[in-house]
Every structure is written in structure tokens, then in C-alpha cells.
mmCIF file of C-alpha atoms in Angstrom:
data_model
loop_
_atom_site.group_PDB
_atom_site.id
_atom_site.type_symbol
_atom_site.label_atom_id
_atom_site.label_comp_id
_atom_site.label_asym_id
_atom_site.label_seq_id
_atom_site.Cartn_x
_atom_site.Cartn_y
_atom_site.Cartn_z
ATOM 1 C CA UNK A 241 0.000 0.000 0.000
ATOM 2 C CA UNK A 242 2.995 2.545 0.768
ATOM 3 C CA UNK A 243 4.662 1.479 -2.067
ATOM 4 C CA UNK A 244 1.779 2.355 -4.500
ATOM 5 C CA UNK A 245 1.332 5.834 -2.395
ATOM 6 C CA UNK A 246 4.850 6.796 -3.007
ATOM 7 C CA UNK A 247 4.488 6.055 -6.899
ATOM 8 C CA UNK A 248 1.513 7.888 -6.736
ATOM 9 C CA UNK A 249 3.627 11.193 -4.961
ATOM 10 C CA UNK A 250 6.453 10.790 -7.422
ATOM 11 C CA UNK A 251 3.926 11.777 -10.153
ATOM 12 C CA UNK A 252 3.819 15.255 -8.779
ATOM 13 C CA UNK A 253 0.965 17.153 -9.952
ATOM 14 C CA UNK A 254 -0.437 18.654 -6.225
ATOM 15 C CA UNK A 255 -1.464 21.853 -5.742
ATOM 16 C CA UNK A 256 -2.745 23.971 -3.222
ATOM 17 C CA UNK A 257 -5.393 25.982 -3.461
ATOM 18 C CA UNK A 258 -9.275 27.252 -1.622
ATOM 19 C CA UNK A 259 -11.854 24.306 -2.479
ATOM 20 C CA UNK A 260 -15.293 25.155 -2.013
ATOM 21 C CA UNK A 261 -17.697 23.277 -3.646
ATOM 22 C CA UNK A 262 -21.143 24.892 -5.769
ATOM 23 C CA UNK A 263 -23.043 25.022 -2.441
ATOM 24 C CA UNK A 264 -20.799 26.461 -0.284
ATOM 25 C CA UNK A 265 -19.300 23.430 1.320
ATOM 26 C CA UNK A 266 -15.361 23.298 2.404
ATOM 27 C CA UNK A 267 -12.841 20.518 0.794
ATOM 28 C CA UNK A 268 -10.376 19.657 2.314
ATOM 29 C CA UNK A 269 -9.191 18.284 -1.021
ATOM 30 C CA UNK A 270 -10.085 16.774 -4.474
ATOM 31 C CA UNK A 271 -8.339 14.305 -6.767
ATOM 32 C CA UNK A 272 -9.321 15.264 -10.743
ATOM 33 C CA UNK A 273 -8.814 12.200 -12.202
ATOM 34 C CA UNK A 274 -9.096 13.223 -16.129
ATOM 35 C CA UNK A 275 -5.811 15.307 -15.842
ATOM 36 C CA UNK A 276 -4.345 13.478 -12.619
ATOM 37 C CA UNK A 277 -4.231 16.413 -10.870
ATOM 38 C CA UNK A 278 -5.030 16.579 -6.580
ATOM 39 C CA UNK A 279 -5.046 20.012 -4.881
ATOM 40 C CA UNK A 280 -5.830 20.540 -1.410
ATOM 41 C CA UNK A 281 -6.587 23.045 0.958
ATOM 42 C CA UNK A 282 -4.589 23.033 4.242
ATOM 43 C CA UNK A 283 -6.373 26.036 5.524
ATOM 44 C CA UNK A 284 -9.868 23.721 6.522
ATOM 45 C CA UNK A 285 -8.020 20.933 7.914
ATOM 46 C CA UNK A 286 -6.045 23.554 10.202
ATOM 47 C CA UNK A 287 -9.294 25.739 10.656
ATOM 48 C CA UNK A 288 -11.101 22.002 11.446
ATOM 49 C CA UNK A 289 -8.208 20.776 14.057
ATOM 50 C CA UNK A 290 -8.443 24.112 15.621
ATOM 51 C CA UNK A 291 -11.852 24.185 15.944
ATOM 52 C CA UNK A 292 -12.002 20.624 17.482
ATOM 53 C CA UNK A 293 -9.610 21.192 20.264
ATOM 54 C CA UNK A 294 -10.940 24.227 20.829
ATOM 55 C CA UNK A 295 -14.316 22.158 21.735
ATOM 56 C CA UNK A 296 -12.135 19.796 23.964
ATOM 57 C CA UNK A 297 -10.810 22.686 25.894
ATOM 58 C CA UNK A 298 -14.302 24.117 26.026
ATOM 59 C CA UNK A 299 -16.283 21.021 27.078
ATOM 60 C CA UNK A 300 -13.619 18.500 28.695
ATOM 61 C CA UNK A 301 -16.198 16.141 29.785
ATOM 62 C CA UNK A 302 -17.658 16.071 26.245
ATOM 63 C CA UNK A 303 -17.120 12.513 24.326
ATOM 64 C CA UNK A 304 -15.320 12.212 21.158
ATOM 65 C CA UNK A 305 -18.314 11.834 18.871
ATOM 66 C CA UNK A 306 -19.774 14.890 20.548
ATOM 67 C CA UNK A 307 -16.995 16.882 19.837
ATOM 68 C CA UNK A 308 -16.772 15.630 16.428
ATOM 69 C CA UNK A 309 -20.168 16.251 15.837
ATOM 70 C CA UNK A 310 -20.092 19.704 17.303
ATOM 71 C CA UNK A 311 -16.945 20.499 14.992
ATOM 72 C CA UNK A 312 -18.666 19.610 12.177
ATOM 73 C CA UNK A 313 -21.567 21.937 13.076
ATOM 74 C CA UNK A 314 -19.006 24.463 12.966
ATOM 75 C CA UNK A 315 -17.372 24.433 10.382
ATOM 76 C CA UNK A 316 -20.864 23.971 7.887
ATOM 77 C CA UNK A 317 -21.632 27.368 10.061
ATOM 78 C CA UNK A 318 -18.335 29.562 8.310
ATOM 79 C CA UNK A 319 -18.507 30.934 5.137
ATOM 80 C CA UNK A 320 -15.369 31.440 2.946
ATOM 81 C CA UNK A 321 -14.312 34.451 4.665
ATOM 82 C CA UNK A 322 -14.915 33.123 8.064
ATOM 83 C CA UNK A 323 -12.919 30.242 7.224
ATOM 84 C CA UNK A 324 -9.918 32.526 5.995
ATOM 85 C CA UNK A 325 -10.239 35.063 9.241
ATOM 86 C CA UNK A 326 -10.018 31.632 11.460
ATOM 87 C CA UNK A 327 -7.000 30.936 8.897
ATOM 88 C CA UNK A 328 -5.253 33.907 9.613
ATOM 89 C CA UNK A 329 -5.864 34.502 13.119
ATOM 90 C CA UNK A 330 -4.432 30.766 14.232
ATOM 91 C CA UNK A 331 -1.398 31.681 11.542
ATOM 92 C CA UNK A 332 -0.723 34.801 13.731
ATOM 93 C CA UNK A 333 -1.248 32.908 17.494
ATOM 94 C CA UNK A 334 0.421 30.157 16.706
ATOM 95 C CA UNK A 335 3.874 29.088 18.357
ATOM 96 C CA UNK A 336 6.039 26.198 17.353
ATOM 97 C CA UNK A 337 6.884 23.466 19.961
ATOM 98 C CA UNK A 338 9.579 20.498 20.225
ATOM 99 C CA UNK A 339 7.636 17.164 19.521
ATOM 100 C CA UNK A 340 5.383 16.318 22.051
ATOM 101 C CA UNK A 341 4.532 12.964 23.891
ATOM 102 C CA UNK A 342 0.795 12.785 23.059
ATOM 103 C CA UNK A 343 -1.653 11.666 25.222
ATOM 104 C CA UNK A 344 -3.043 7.894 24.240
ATOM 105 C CA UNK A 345 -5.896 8.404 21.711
ATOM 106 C CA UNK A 346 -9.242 6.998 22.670
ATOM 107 C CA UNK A 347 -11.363 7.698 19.633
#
């Protein structure tokens, strides 16, 4: 399987770029298969993230699916320019860290 992902990476043809689809939904990213072409959009799945842990700080007693559902509530709730001011504002209170030991996962 990570052999065939790697062949599929050495083809190149990735871009970055804002998806948003006809009726206002966010991608996170798209494969176009007639020219072999897959862009994504790293500002949702930041903006997403962000918006998730911000519900586990807000609600710590709030289960996993809860969370997740509540994220995706969210995130169907910002428009383009919402997404991009959420973008921006992480970008500038943001601060690097040495890896972390993360807690064990329980999804």
C-alpha cells in the first residue's frame, strides 16, 4: 500500500489551493482524475483541528463523537471568509513546539 502511495507522490501534480464546492461546502481536497491532478486546501483541515480542540478545551467532559459532531456543526456554520479570518488569526497565534509525547488516543 505505501509502495503504491509513493508512486503515486512521485507523479507530482499537487497543488494547493481554496476548495469550495457549488453550495458552499469546504474541501479539504479533491483528486481530478481526467488530468491526474489533486489540490488541497490546508487552511480547513487547520481551521477544522483548531476548531475541534478548541471544543475539547471548552467542554472537557464532552465525548469524542460529541466533539466531532459539534466540529462539524461548525465548520458547515463559516462561510469562505470566516474560514480565511479563522485561517489567519491561528497563523498569527500560533507558536512552534519540540515534539510532544501525546496523550493515548481513545477515539
Amino acid at each position: 500500500m505505501l509502495a503504491m502511495l509513493e508512486a503515486e507522490f512521485a507523479k507530482g501534480r499537487i497543488y494547493e489551493a481554496t476548495l469550495i464546492t457549488d453550495d458552499g461546502e469546504h474541501l479539504l481536497g479533491m483528486c481530478d482524475l481526467e488530468k491526474g491532478a489533486i489540490t488541497i486546501d490546508p487552511k480547513v483541515a487547520i481551521v477544522s483541528t483548531l476548531l475541534h480542540e478548541l471544543i475539547h478545551r471548552a467542554h472537557p467532559n464532552w465525548s469524542e463523537a460529541r466533539v466531532r459532531r459539534a466540529e462539524k456543526k461548525a465548520l458547515s456554520l463559516l462561510s469562505q471568509k470566516d474560514l480565511l479570518t479563522w485561517y489567519r488569526r491561528y497563523k498569527r497565534a500560533v507558536r512552534k513546539r519540540r515534539t510532544q509525547d501525546a496523550i493515548e488516543y481513545e477515539g
